[in-house]
Short mmCIF file of C-alpha atoms in Angstrom, two decimals:
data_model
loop_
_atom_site.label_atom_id
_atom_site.label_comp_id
_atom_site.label_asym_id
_atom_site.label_seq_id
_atom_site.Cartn_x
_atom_site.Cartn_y
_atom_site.Cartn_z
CA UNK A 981 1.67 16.70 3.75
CA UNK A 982 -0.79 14.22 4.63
CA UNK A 983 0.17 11.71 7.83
CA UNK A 984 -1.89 8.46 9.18
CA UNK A 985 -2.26 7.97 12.78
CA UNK A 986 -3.60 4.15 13.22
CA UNK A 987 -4.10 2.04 16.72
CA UNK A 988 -3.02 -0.11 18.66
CA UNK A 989 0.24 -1.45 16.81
CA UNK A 990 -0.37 -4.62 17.71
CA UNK A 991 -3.78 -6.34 19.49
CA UNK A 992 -4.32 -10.04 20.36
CA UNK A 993 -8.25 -10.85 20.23
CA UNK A 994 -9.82 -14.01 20.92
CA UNK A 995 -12.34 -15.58 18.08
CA UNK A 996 -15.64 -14.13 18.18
CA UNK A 997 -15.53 -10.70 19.64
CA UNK A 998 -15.98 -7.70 18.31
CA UNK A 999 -13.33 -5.18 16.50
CA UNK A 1000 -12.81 -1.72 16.26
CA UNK A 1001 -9.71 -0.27 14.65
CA UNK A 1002 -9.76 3.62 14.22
CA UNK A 1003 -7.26 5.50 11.81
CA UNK A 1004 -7.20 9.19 11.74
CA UNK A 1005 -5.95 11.69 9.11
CA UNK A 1006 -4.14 14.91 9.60
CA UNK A 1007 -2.79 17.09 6.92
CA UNK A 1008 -5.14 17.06 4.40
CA UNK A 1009 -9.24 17.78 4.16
CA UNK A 1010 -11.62 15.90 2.80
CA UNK A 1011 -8.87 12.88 1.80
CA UNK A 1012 -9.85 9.49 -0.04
CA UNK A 1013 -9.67 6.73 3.01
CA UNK A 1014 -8.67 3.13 2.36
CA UNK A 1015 -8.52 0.18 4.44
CA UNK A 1016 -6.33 -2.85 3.60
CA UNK A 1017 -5.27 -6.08 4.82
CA UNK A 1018 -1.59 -7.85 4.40
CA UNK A 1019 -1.21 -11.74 5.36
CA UNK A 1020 2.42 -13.13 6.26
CA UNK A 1021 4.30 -12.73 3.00
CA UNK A 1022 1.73 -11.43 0.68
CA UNK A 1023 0.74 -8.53 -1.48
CA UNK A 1024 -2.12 -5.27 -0.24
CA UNK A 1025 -5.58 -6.31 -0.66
CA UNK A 1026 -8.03 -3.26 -0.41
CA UNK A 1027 -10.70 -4.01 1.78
CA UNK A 1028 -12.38 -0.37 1.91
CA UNK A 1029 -12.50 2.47 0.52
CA UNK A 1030 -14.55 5.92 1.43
CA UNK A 1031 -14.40 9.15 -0.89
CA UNK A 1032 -16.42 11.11 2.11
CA UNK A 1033 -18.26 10.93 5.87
CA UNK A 1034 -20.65 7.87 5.45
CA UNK A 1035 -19.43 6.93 2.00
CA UNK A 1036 -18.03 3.31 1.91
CA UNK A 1037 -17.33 0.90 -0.47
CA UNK A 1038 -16.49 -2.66 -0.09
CA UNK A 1039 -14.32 -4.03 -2.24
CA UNK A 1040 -14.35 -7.99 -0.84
CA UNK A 1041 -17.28 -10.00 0.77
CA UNK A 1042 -16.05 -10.59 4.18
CA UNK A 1043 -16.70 -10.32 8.02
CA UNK A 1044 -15.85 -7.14 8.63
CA UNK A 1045 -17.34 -3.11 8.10
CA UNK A 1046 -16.25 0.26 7.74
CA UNK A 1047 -17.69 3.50 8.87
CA UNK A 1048 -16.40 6.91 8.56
CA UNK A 1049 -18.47 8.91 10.98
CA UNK A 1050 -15.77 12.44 10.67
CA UNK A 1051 -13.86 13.78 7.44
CA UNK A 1052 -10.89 12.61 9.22
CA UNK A 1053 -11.64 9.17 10.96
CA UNK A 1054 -12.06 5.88 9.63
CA UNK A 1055 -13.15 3.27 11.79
CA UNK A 1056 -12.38 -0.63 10.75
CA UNK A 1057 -15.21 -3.16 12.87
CA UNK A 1058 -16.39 -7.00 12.70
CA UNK A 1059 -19.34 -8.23 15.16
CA UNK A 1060 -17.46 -11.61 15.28
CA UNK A 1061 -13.92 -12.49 14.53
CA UNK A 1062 -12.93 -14.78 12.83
CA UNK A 1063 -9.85 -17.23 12.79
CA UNK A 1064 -9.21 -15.77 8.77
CA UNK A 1065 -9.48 -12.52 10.20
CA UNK A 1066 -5.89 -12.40 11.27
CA UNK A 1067 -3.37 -10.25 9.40
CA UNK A 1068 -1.53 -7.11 8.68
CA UNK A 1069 -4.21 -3.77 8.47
CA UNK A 1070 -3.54 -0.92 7.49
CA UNK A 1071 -5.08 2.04 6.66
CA UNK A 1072 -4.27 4.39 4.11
CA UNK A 1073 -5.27 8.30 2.87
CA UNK A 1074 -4.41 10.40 -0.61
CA UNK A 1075 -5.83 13.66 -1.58
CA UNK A 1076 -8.85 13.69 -3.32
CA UNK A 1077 -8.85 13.34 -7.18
CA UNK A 1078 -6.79 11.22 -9.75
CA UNK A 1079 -2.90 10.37 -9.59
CA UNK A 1080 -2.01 10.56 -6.29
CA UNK A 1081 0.24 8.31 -4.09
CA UNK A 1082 -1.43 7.08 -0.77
CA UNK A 1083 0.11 7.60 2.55
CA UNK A 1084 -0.31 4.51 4.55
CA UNK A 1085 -0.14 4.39 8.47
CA UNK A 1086 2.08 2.37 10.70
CA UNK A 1087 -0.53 -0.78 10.36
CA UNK A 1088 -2.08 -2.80 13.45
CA UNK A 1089 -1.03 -6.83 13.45
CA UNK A 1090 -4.34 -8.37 14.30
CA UNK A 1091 -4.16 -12.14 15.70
CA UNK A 1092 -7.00 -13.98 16.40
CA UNK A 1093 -6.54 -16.59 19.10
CA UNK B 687 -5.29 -6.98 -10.93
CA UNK B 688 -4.18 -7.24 -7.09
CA UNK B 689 -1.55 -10.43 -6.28
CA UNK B 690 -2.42 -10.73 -2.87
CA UNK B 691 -2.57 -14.41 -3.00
CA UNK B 692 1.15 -15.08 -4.18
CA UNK B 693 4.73 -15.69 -2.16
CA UNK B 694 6.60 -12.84 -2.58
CA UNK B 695 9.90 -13.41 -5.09
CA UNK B 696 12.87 -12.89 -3.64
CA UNK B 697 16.20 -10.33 -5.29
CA UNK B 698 19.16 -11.13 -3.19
CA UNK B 699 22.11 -8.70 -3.93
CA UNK B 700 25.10 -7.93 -2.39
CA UNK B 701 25.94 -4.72 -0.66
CA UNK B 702 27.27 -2.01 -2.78
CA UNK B 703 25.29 -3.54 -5.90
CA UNK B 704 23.11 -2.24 -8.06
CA UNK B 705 19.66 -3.58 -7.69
CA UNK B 706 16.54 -3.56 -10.01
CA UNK B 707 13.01 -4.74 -9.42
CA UNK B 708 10.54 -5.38 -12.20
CA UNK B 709 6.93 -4.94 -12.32
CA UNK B 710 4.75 -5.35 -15.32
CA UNK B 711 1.53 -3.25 -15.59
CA UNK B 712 -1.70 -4.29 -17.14
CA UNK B 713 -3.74 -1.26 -17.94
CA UNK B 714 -2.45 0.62 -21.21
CA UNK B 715 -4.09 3.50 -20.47
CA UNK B 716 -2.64 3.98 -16.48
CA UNK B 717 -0.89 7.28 -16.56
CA UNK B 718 0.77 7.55 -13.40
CA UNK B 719 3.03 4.75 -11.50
CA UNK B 720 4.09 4.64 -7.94
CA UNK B 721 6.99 2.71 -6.14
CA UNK B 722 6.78 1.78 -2.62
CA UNK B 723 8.63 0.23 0.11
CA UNK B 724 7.76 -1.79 2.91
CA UNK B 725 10.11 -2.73 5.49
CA UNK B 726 9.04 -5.26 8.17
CA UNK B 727 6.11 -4.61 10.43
CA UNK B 728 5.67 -1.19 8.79
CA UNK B 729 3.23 0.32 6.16
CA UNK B 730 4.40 1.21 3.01
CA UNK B 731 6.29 4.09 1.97
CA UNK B 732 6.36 6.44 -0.77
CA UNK B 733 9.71 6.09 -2.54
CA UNK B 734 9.14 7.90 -6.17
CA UNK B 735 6.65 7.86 -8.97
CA UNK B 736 6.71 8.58 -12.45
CA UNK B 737 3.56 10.51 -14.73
CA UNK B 738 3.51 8.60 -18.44
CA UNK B 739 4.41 11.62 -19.91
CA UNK B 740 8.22 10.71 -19.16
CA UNK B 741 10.36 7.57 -19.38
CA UNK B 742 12.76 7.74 -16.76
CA UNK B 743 12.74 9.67 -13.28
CA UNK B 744 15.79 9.85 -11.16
CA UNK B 745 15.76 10.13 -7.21
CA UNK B 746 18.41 9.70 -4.60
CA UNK B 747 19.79 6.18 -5.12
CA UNK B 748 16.51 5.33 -7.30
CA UNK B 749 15.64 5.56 -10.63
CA UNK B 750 12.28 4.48 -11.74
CA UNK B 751 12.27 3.69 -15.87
CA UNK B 752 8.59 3.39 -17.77
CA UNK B 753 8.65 1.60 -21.12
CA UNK B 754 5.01 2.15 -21.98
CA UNK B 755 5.49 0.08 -25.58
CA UNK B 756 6.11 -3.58 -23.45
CA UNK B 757 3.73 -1.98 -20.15
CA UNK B 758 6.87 -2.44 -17.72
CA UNK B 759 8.14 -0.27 -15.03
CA UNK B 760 11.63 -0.78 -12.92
CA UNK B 761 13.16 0.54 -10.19
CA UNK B 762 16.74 0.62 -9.98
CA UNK B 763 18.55 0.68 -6.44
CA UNK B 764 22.37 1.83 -6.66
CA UNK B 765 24.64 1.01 -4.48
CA UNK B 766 22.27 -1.17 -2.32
CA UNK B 767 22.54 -0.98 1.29
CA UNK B 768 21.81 -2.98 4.22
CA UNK B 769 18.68 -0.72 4.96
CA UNK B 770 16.94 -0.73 1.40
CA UNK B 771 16.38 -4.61 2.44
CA UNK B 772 12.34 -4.71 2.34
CA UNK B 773 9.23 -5.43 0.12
CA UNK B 774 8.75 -3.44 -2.54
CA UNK B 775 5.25 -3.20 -4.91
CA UNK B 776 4.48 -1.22 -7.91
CA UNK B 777 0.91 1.01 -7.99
CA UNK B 778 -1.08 2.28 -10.71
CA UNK B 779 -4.41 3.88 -10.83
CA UNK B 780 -7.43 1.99 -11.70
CA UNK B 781 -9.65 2.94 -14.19
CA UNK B 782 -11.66 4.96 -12.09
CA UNK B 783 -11.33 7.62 -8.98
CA UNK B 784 -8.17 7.53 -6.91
CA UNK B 785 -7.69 3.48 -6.49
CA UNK B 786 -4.59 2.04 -6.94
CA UNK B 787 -3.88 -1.61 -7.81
CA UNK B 788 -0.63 -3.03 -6.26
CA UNK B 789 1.52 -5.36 -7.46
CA UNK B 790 2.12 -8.80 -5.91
CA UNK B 791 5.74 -7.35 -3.90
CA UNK B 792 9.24 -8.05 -4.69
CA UNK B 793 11.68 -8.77 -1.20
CA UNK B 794 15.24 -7.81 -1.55
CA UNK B 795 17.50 -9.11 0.54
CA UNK B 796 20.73 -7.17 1.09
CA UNK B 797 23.92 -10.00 2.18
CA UNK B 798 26.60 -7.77 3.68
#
């Protein structure tokens, strides 16, 4: 079985520095990664997604980038935060190929002060 | 497509009841359907899914039914307890690779 180790739980960060958020995978090789973002109260929007080491895909215009330098790491970043950066993120992993449930990871609670 | 702009709708039920959540699916073709709950300040968690090939799939407590002719999927809670209180979404593959498209979230709300 497949399990999601993401960090910190929580972090405070003050508007316009930088961002790294790093998720790791164990369990499972060469897994599908995903990135997503929650607000207060609202529904998954995917963010990223990467089907291998350096492949990423955006899925929204926004202020933030995703790199997968390892099979098993997926790294989360912005330059500059932003205010509307603030939110819920979590990562996520499923094997690769169709019909597959993700496993998600314990999320980090970004605020931006 | 993704609800991630919309207040979640709320199912209040009393302890011991039955509960059932709706979710309505767009993509006739989607052939595999995920349930998944989210309790506060956690990521989501697999609860059960159902291939197309079948119309009803039974877990403990859960039952997940797929009625393919009006593209609606249900989950059904028995005897609802004070820890199934939490968000739960509905997931289907998109039309392509391994993506899934959530729906906007249900909260139930279990009154003792």
């Amino acid at each position: 079985s497949q399990t999601i180790h993401q960090w910190p739980a929580t972090l405070v960060q003050p508007v316009g520095s930088p961002l790294s958020l790093e998720c790791t995978v164990e369990g499972t090789s060469n897994p599908n990664l995903y990135w997503y973002r929650q607000a207060a109260g609202r529904g998954l929007q995917l963010l990223f997604y990467s089907v291998g080491i350096g492949q990423i895909s955006s899925e929204v215009p926004q202020n933030l980038s995703a790199s997968r330098p390892q099979d098993r790491q997926f790294i989360l970043s912005s330059k500059k935060l932003l205010l509307s950066d603030s939110g819920f993120y979590l990562c996520a992993g499923s094997p690769q190929g169709r019909n597959y449930g993700y496993t998600f990871g314990s999320g980090t609670r970004l605020t931006i002060v | 497509g993704e609800s991630v702009g919309l207040h979640l709708p709320t199912l209040s039920v009393q302890e011991g009841d039955n509960s059932i959540i709706n979710c309505a699916y767009s993509n006739s073709a989607s052939d595999y359907f995920i349930w998944y709950k989210q309790e506060s300040g956690k990521g989501p968690q697999f609860i059960i899914d159902i291939r197309s090939n079948m119309d009803k799939r039974q877990g403990q407590r859960v039952t997940v039914l797929l009625n393919k002719t009006v593209k609606h999927l249900s989950l059904q809670i028995a005897a609802t307890q004070p820890g199934d209180s939490a968000v739960y979404f509905c997931a289907e593959p998109k039309a392509a690779g391994n993506k899934l498209t959530f729906g906007g979230g249900t909260r139930v709300l279990v009154k003792p």
